[in-house]
């Protein structure tokens, strides 16, 4: 692929197959209309939208990488690992993701029980109503239900007041291990990237350990330019990518036109001195 202008790659977003609100086809059209050249749909723990996303991208003449965002528990915290360029029919990753999704329904029922204690009833059914994929009921669906009920004015406030640690609707959950997630991605022929490293509640020492361990087990990149980072964090994680020898990724983490601050493809370009993650992939 040769281009004179910087490549507009958006390698992180969500459809109704996880906690986004648009179909893979509508996302593809939106990405294309926003000037995206290389796109990846990265639903949480789920590959069910990949065939549709690929077909839609192809029909629009847009390059596509199969993707996923895997929920991982590391040092007692949830972190997200993006897999790019995977074979979406690989049985190993399909089975691993199926197991990762398994606990979601039970967690959702426990969340609803907790919310009932603070006077919010019907949250399980309410959240399920917002979930396009009943195997993938997520905190985001609870957030949309609570906004609909008038409990909070937007999903940001629901998370802050109800759905994060030490708040009434939070239920701790054990996701996949980091080693398993990276192994599934590699076995499926893809590359593993740490999603939005600026978002985790890990201290500097723990982050250092995360980067070193991730590198040791074959992780290749980190997200530098993401809708989840502030401009200051673009600088910080650009330096971290260089320091640890990681390739850099770029993605909006788009979920919904009203909820997401950054639209598909509408982010700053990767700084020139960083190696883009797509240079490791056959596009
Ligand atoms: P889950 O995988 O069910 O725990 O849900 C995680 C999802 O919740 C993330 O992928 C985001 O889409 C969303 N999320 C997490 N924290 C926030 C927040 N502070 N504000 C809005 N959405 C959030
Ligand atoms: Mn999400
Ligand atoms: Mn994430
Ligand atoms: Mn995401």
CSV table of C-alpha atoms and ligand atoms in Angstrom, one decimal:
chain,number,residue,atom,x,y,z
A,1,UNK,CA,0.0,0.0,0.0
A,2,UNK,CA,1.6,3.3,-1.0
A,3,UNK,CA,0.2,6.6,0.0
A,4,UNK,CA,1.7,10.1,0.0
A,5,UNK,CA,-0.6,11.4,2.8
A,6,UNK,CA,-0.5,9.8,6.3
A,7,UNK,CA,-2.7,6.7,6.4
A,8,UNK,CA,-6.0,7.3,8.2
A,9,UNK,CA,-6.2,4.1,10.2
A,10,UNK,CA,-8.9,3.6,12.8
A,11,UNK,CA,-8.2,0.3,14.5
A,12,UNK,CA,-10.5,0.3,17.5
A,13,UNK,CA,-14.3,0.6,17.5
A,14,UNK,CA,-17.5,-1.2,18.6
A,15,UNK,CA,-20.7,-2.3,16.9
A,16,UNK,CA,-24.1,-3.7,18.2
A,17,UNK,CA,-22.3,-7.1,18.4
A,18,UNK,CA,-20.7,-5.7,21.6
A,19,UNK,CA,-21.5,-2.4,23.3
A,20,UNK,CA,-21.7,0.0,20.3
A,21,UNK,CA,-25.0,1.2,18.9
A,22,UNK,CA,-24.4,0.9,15.1
A,23,UNK,CA,-24.3,-2.1,12.9
A,24,UNK,CA,-21.0,-3.2,11.3
A,25,UNK,CA,-22.3,-2.0,7.9
A,26,UNK,CA,-23.3,1.5,9.2
A,27,UNK,CA,-19.9,1.8,11.0
A,28,UNK,CA,-18.1,0.9,7.7
A,29,UNK,CA,-20.0,3.6,5.9
A,30,UNK,CA,-19.3,6.1,8.6
A,31,UNK,CA,-15.6,5.3,8.7
A,32,UNK,CA,-15.4,5.6,4.9
A,33,UNK,CA,-17.3,8.9,4.9
A,34,UNK,CA,-14.8,10.2,7.5
A,35,UNK,CA,-11.8,9.3,5.2
A,36,UNK,CA,-10.6,6.2,6.9
A,37,UNK,CA,-8.3,4.1,4.7
A,38,UNK,CA,-7.7,1.2,7.0
A,39,UNK,CA,-10.3,0.0,9.4
A,40,UNK,CA,-10.8,-2.6,12.1
A,41,UNK,CA,-13.9,-3.4,14.1
A,42,UNK,CA,-12.8,-4.6,17.6
A,43,UNK,CA,-15.9,-5.7,19.5
A,44,UNK,CA,-15.4,-6.8,23.1
A,45,UNK,CA,-14.7,-10.5,23.4
A,46,UNK,CA,-16.6,-11.3,20.3
A,47,UNK,CA,-15.9,-12.0,16.6
A,48,UNK,CA,-19.6,-12.2,15.5
A,49,UNK,CA,-19.4,-8.9,13.5
A,50,UNK,CA,-16.2,-9.6,11.6
A,51,UNK,CA,-17.6,-11.2,8.4
A,52,UNK,CA,-20.1,-8.3,8.0
A,53,UNK,CA,-17.5,-5.7,8.7
A,54,UNK,CA,-15.0,-7.2,6.2
A,55,UNK,CA,-17.7,-7.4,3.5
A,56,UNK,CA,-18.9,-3.9,4.1
A,57,UNK,CA,-15.3,-2.5,4.0
A,58,UNK,CA,-14.5,-4.4,0.8
A,59,UNK,CA,-17.7,-3.1,-0.9
A,60,UNK,CA,-16.5,0.5,-0.1
A,61,UNK,CA,-12.9,-0.2,-1.2
A,62,UNK,CA,-11.6,0.3,2.3
A,63,UNK,CA,-8.8,-1.8,3.7
A,64,UNK,CA,-9.7,-4.0,6.6
A,65,UNK,CA,-8.1,-5.9,9.5
A,66,UNK,CA,-10.1,-8.4,11.6
A,67,UNK,CA,-10.0,-7.3,15.2
A,68,UNK,CA,-11.1,-7.9,18.7
A,69,UNK,CA,-10.8,-6.2,22.1
A,70,UNK,CA,-10.2,-8.9,24.8
A,71,UNK,CA,-11.1,-8.3,28.5
A,72,UNK,CA,-8.2,-9.4,30.7
A,73,UNK,CA,-7.6,-9.4,34.5
A,74,UNK,CA,-4.0,-8.4,35.3
A,75,UNK,CA,-2.9,-7.7,38.9
A,76,UNK,CA,-6.6,-7.6,40.0
A,77,UNK,CA,-7.4,-4.9,37.4
A,78,UNK,CA,-9.3,-5.1,34.1
A,79,UNK,CA,-7.2,-4.3,31.1
A,80,UNK,CA,-8.0,-4.5,27.4
A,81,UNK,CA,-5.9,-6.2,24.7
A,82,UNK,CA,-6.7,-5.5,21.1
A,83,UNK,CA,-5.9,-8.2,18.6
A,84,UNK,CA,-5.5,-7.1,14.9
A,85,UNK,CA,-5.1,-9.1,11.7
A,86,UNK,CA,-6.4,-12.3,13.3
A,87,UNK,CA,-8.1,-15.1,11.4
A,88,UNK,CA,-11.7,-14.6,12.7
A,89,UNK,CA,-12.5,-18.3,12.1
A,90,UNK,CA,-9.6,-19.7,14.2
A,91,UNK,CA,-11.0,-22.2,16.6
A,92,UNK,CA,-8.6,-21.4,19.4
A,93,UNK,CA,-9.5,-17.7,19.7
A,94,UNK,CA,-13.2,-18.5,19.2
A,95,UNK,CA,-13.2,-20.9,22.1
A,96,UNK,CA,-11.1,-18.6,24.3
A,97,UNK,CA,-13.5,-15.7,23.6
A,98,UNK,CA,-16.6,-17.9,24.2
A,99,UNK,CA,-15.2,-18.7,27.7
A,100,UNK,CA,-14.4,-15.1,28.3
A,101,UNK,CA,-18.0,-14.1,27.5
A,102,UNK,CA,-19.4,-16.8,29.7
A,103,UNK,CA,-19.5,-15.0,33.0
A,104,UNK,CA,-21.2,-11.9,31.7
A,105,UNK,CA,-24.8,-12.9,32.2
A,106,UNK,CA,-24.2,-13.9,35.8
A,107,UNK,CA,-22.3,-10.7,36.5
A,108,UNK,CA,-25.2,-8.7,35.0
A,109,UNK,CA,-27.7,-10.4,37.3
A,110,UNK,CA,-25.5,-9.6,40.3
A,111,UNK,CA,-25.2,-6.0,39.1
A,112,UNK,CA,-29.0,-5.8,38.9
A,113,UNK,CA,-29.3,-7.2,42.5
A,114,UNK,CA,-26.9,-4.6,43.7
A,115,UNK,CA,-28.7,-1.8,41.9
A,116,UNK,CA,-32.0,-3.0,43.4
A,117,UNK,CA,-30.5,-2.3,46.8
A,118,UNK,CA,-30.2,1.4,45.9
A,119,UNK,CA,-33.7,1.5,44.6
A,120,UNK,CA,-33.2,0.8,40.9
A,121,UNK,CA,-35.4,-2.1,39.8
A,122,UNK,CA,-35.6,-4.0,36.5
A,123,UNK,CA,-31.9,-3.3,35.6
A,124,UNK,CA,-31.1,-6.8,34.2
A,125,UNK,CA,-34.1,-6.8,31.8
A,126,UNK,CA,-33.5,-3.1,31.1
A,127,UNK,CA,-29.9,-3.5,30.2
A,128,UNK,CA,-30.6,-6.7,28.2
A,129,UNK,CA,-33.1,-4.6,26.1
A,130,UNK,CA,-30.2,-2.4,25.0
A,131,UNK,CA,-27.9,-5.4,24.2
A,132,UNK,CA,-27.8,-6.3,20.5
A,133,UNK,CA,-26.0,-9.5,21.5
A,134,UNK,CA,-27.4,-11.2,24.6
A,135,UNK,CA,-24.1,-13.1,25.1
A,136,UNK,CA,-22.4,-9.8,25.5
A,137,UNK,CA,-24.3,-7.8,28.2
A,138,UNK,CA,-21.9,-5.1,29.3
A,139,UNK,CA,-21.8,-2.2,31.8
A,140,UNK,CA,-22.4,0.1,28.9
A,141,UNK,CA,-25.9,-1.4,28.4
A,142,UNK,CA,-26.7,-0.8,32.1
A,143,UNK,CA,-25.5,2.8,31.7
A,144,UNK,CA,-27.9,3.3,28.8
A,145,UNK,CA,-30.7,1.9,30.8
A,146,UNK,CA,-30.0,4.2,33.8
A,147,UNK,CA,-29.9,7.2,31.5
A,148,UNK,CA,-33.3,6.1,29.9
A,149,UNK,CA,-34.7,5.8,33.5
A,150,UNK,CA,-33.6,9.4,34.2
A,151,UNK,CA,-31.2,8.2,37.0
A,152,UNK,CA,-28.3,10.1,35.4
A,153,UNK,CA,-28.1,12.6,32.5
A,154,UNK,CA,-25.5,10.6,30.5
A,155,UNK,CA,-23.5,7.4,30.6
A,156,UNK,CA,-20.4,9.1,31.8
A,157,UNK,CA,-22.3,10.0,35.0
A,158,UNK,CA,-23.7,6.5,35.4
A,159,UNK,CA,-20.2,5.0,35.3
A,160,UNK,CA,-18.9,7.6,37.8
A,161,UNK,CA,-21.7,7.1,40.3
A,162,UNK,CA,-22.8,3.5,39.8
A,163,UNK,CA,-20.6,1.2,37.7
A,164,UNK,CA,-17.0,1.6,38.9
A,165,UNK,CA,-15.2,0.1,41.9
A,166,UNK,CA,-16.7,1.1,45.2
A,167,UNK,CA,-20.0,2.2,43.6
A,168,UNK,CA,-23.3,0.4,44.2
A,169,UNK,CA,-23.6,-1.4,40.8
A,170,UNK,CA,-20.0,-2.6,40.5
A,171,UNK,CA,-19.4,-6.4,40.6
A,172,UNK,CA,-15.8,-7.6,40.4
A,173,UNK,CA,-15.1,-10.0,37.6
A,174,UNK,CA,-12.4,-12.4,36.6
A,175,UNK,CA,-11.7,-12.1,32.8
A,176,UNK,CA,-9.1,-13.9,30.7
A,177,UNK,CA,-5.5,-14.0,31.7
A,178,UNK,CA,-3.0,-11.7,29.8
A,179,UNK,CA,-1.0,-14.7,28.7
A,180,UNK,CA,-4.0,-16.5,27.3
A,181,UNK,CA,-5.3,-13.5,25.5
A,182,UNK,CA,-2.0,-12.8,23.8
A,183,UNK,CA,-1.6,-16.5,23.0
A,184,UNK,CA,-5.0,-16.7,21.3
A,185,UNK,CA,-4.3,-13.6,19.2
A,186,UNK,CA,-0.9,-15.0,18.1
A,187,UNK,CA,-2.2,-18.4,17.4
A,188,UNK,CA,-4.9,-16.8,15.2
A,189,UNK,CA,-2.1,-15.0,13.2
A,190,UNK,CA,-2.7,-11.6,14.6
A,191,UNK,CA,-0.7,-9.0,16.6
A,192,UNK,CA,-1.5,-8.0,20.2
A,193,UNK,CA,-1.8,-4.4,21.3
A,194,UNK,CA,-2.4,-2.9,24.8
A,195,UNK,CA,-5.6,-0.8,24.5
A,196,UNK,CA,-5.7,2.7,26.0
A,197,UNK,CA,-2.8,2.2,28.4
A,198,UNK,CA,-3.6,5.6,30.0
A,199,UNK,CA,-6.8,4.4,31.4
A,200,UNK,CA,-5.7,1.8,33.9
A,201,UNK,CA,-5.6,2.1,37.7
A,202,UNK,CA,-2.1,0.6,37.9
A,203,UNK,CA,0.9,2.5,39.5
A,204,UNK,CA,4.1,3.2,37.6
A,205,UNK,CA,5.8,0.0,38.8
A,206,UNK,CA,2.8,-2.2,37.8
A,207,UNK,CA,2.6,-0.5,34.4
A,208,UNK,CA,6.4,-1.1,33.9
A,209,UNK,CA,5.8,-4.8,34.8
A,210,UNK,CA,2.8,-4.9,32.4
A,211,UNK,CA,4.8,-3.5,29.5
A,212,UNK,CA,7.8,-5.8,30.1
A,213,UNK,CA,5.7,-8.9,30.6
A,214,UNK,CA,3.5,-8.1,27.5
A,215,UNK,CA,6.7,-7.7,25.5
A,216,UNK,CA,8.1,-11.0,26.8
A,217,UNK,CA,5.1,-13.0,25.7
A,218,UNK,CA,5.1,-11.5,22.3
A,219,UNK,CA,2.9,-8.4,22.5
A,220,UNK,CA,3.9,-6.0,19.7
A,221,UNK,CA,2.2,-2.6,20.3
A,222,UNK,CA,0.3,-0.1,22.4
A,223,UNK,CA,-2.4,2.4,21.5
A,224,UNK,CA,-0.9,5.9,21.5
A,225,UNK,CA,-3.5,7.9,19.7
A,226,UNK,CA,-6.9,6.8,21.0
A,227,UNK,CA,-10.2,8.4,21.8
A,228,UNK,CA,-9.5,7.4,25.4
A,229,UNK,CA,-6.3,9.5,25.7
A,230,UNK,CA,-5.9,13.2,26.3
A,231,UNK,CA,-3.4,15.1,24.1
A,232,UNK,CA,-0.9,14.9,27.0
A,233,UNK,CA,-1.3,11.2,27.0
A,234,UNK,CA,-0.5,11.1,23.3
A,235,UNK,CA,2.9,12.4,24.2
A,236,UNK,CA,3.4,10.2,27.3
A,237,UNK,CA,2.5,7.0,25.5
A,238,UNK,CA,4.5,7.9,22.4
A,239,UNK,CA,7.5,8.1,24.6
A,240,UNK,CA,6.6,4.8,26.3
A,241,UNK,CA,6.2,3.1,22.9
A,242,UNK,CA,9.8,4.2,22.0
A,243,UNK,CA,11.2,3.3,25.4
A,244,UNK,CA,9.9,-0.3,25.4
A,245,UNK,CA,10.2,-0.8,21.6
A,246,UNK,CA,6.5,-1.1,20.9
A,247,UNK,CA,4.8,-0.3,17.7
A,248,UNK,CA,2.0,2.3,17.9
A,249,UNK,CA,-1.7,2.0,17.2
A,250,UNK,CA,-4.4,4.5,16.5
A,251,UNK,CA,-8.1,4.1,17.1
A,252,UNK,CA,-11.1,6.2,18.1
A,253,UNK,CA,-12.8,3.6,20.4
A,254,UNK,CA,-16.0,4.8,18.8
A,255,UNK,CA,-19.3,3.4,20.3
A,256,UNK,CA,-22.1,5.8,19.5
A,257,UNK,CA,-22.5,9.1,17.7
A,258,UNK,CA,-23.8,10.8,20.9
A,259,UNK,CA,-21.8,9.1,23.6
A,260,UNK,CA,-18.3,9.1,21.9
A,261,UNK,CA,-16.2,12.2,22.0
A,262,UNK,CA,-14.2,11.2,19.0
A,263,UNK,CA,-15.7,10.1,15.7
A,264,UNK,CA,-14.3,7.3,13.5
A,265,UNK,CA,-11.1,8.4,11.8
A,266,UNK,CA,-11.1,11.9,13.4
A,267,UNK,CA,-8.0,11.7,15.5
A,268,UNK,CA,-4.5,13.2,15.2
A,269,UNK,CA,-2.1,11.1,13.1
A,270,UNK,CA,0.5,9.0,14.7
A,271,UNK,CA,3.8,11.0,15.3
A,272,UNK,CA,6.2,10.3,12.4
A,273,UNK,CA,8.9,8.8,14.6
A,274,UNK,CA,6.7,6.0,15.8
A,275,UNK,CA,6.4,2.7,13.9
A,276,UNK,CA,2.7,2.1,13.0
A,277,UNK,CA,1.3,-1.3,14.1
A,278,UNK,CA,0.0,-1.9,10.5
A,279,UNK,CA,3.6,-2.1,9.2
A,280,UNK,CA,3.7,-5.5,11.0
A,281,UNK,CA,0.6,-6.7,9.1
A,282,UNK,CA,-0.2,-7.7,5.6
A,283,UNK,CA,-2.8,-5.2,4.6
B,1,LIG,P1,-17.6,-4.2,30.6
B,1,LIG,O1,-16.7,-4.9,29.6
B,1,LIG,O2,-19.0,-4.8,30.6
B,1,LIG,O3,-17.0,-4.1,32.0
B,1,LIG,O4,-17.8,-2.7,30.1
B,1,LIG,C1,-16.7,-2.0,29.7
B,1,LIG,C2,-17.1,-0.8,28.8
B,1,LIG,O5,-17.7,0.2,29.5
B,1,LIG,C3,-15.9,-0.2,28.1
B,1,LIG,O6,-15.6,-0.9,27.0
B,1,LIG,C4,-16.5,1.2,27.8
B,1,LIG,O7,-17.2,1.1,26.6
B,1,LIG,C5,-17.4,1.4,28.9
B,1,LIG,N1,-16.9,2.3,29.9
B,1,LIG,C6,-16.0,2.0,30.9
B,1,LIG,N2,-15.7,3.1,31.7
B,1,LIG,C7,-16.5,4.1,31.2
B,1,LIG,C8,-16.7,5.4,31.6
B,1,LIG,N3,-16.0,6.0,32.6
B,1,LIG,N4,-17.5,6.2,30.9
B,1,LIG,C9,-18.2,5.6,29.8
B,1,LIG,N5,-18.1,4.4,29.4
B,1,LIG,C10,-17.2,3.6,30.1
B,2,LIG,MN1,-16.9,-0.6,25.2
B,3,LIG,MN1,-11.4,-0.7,26.2
B,4,LIG,MN1,-13.0,-0.3,23.1
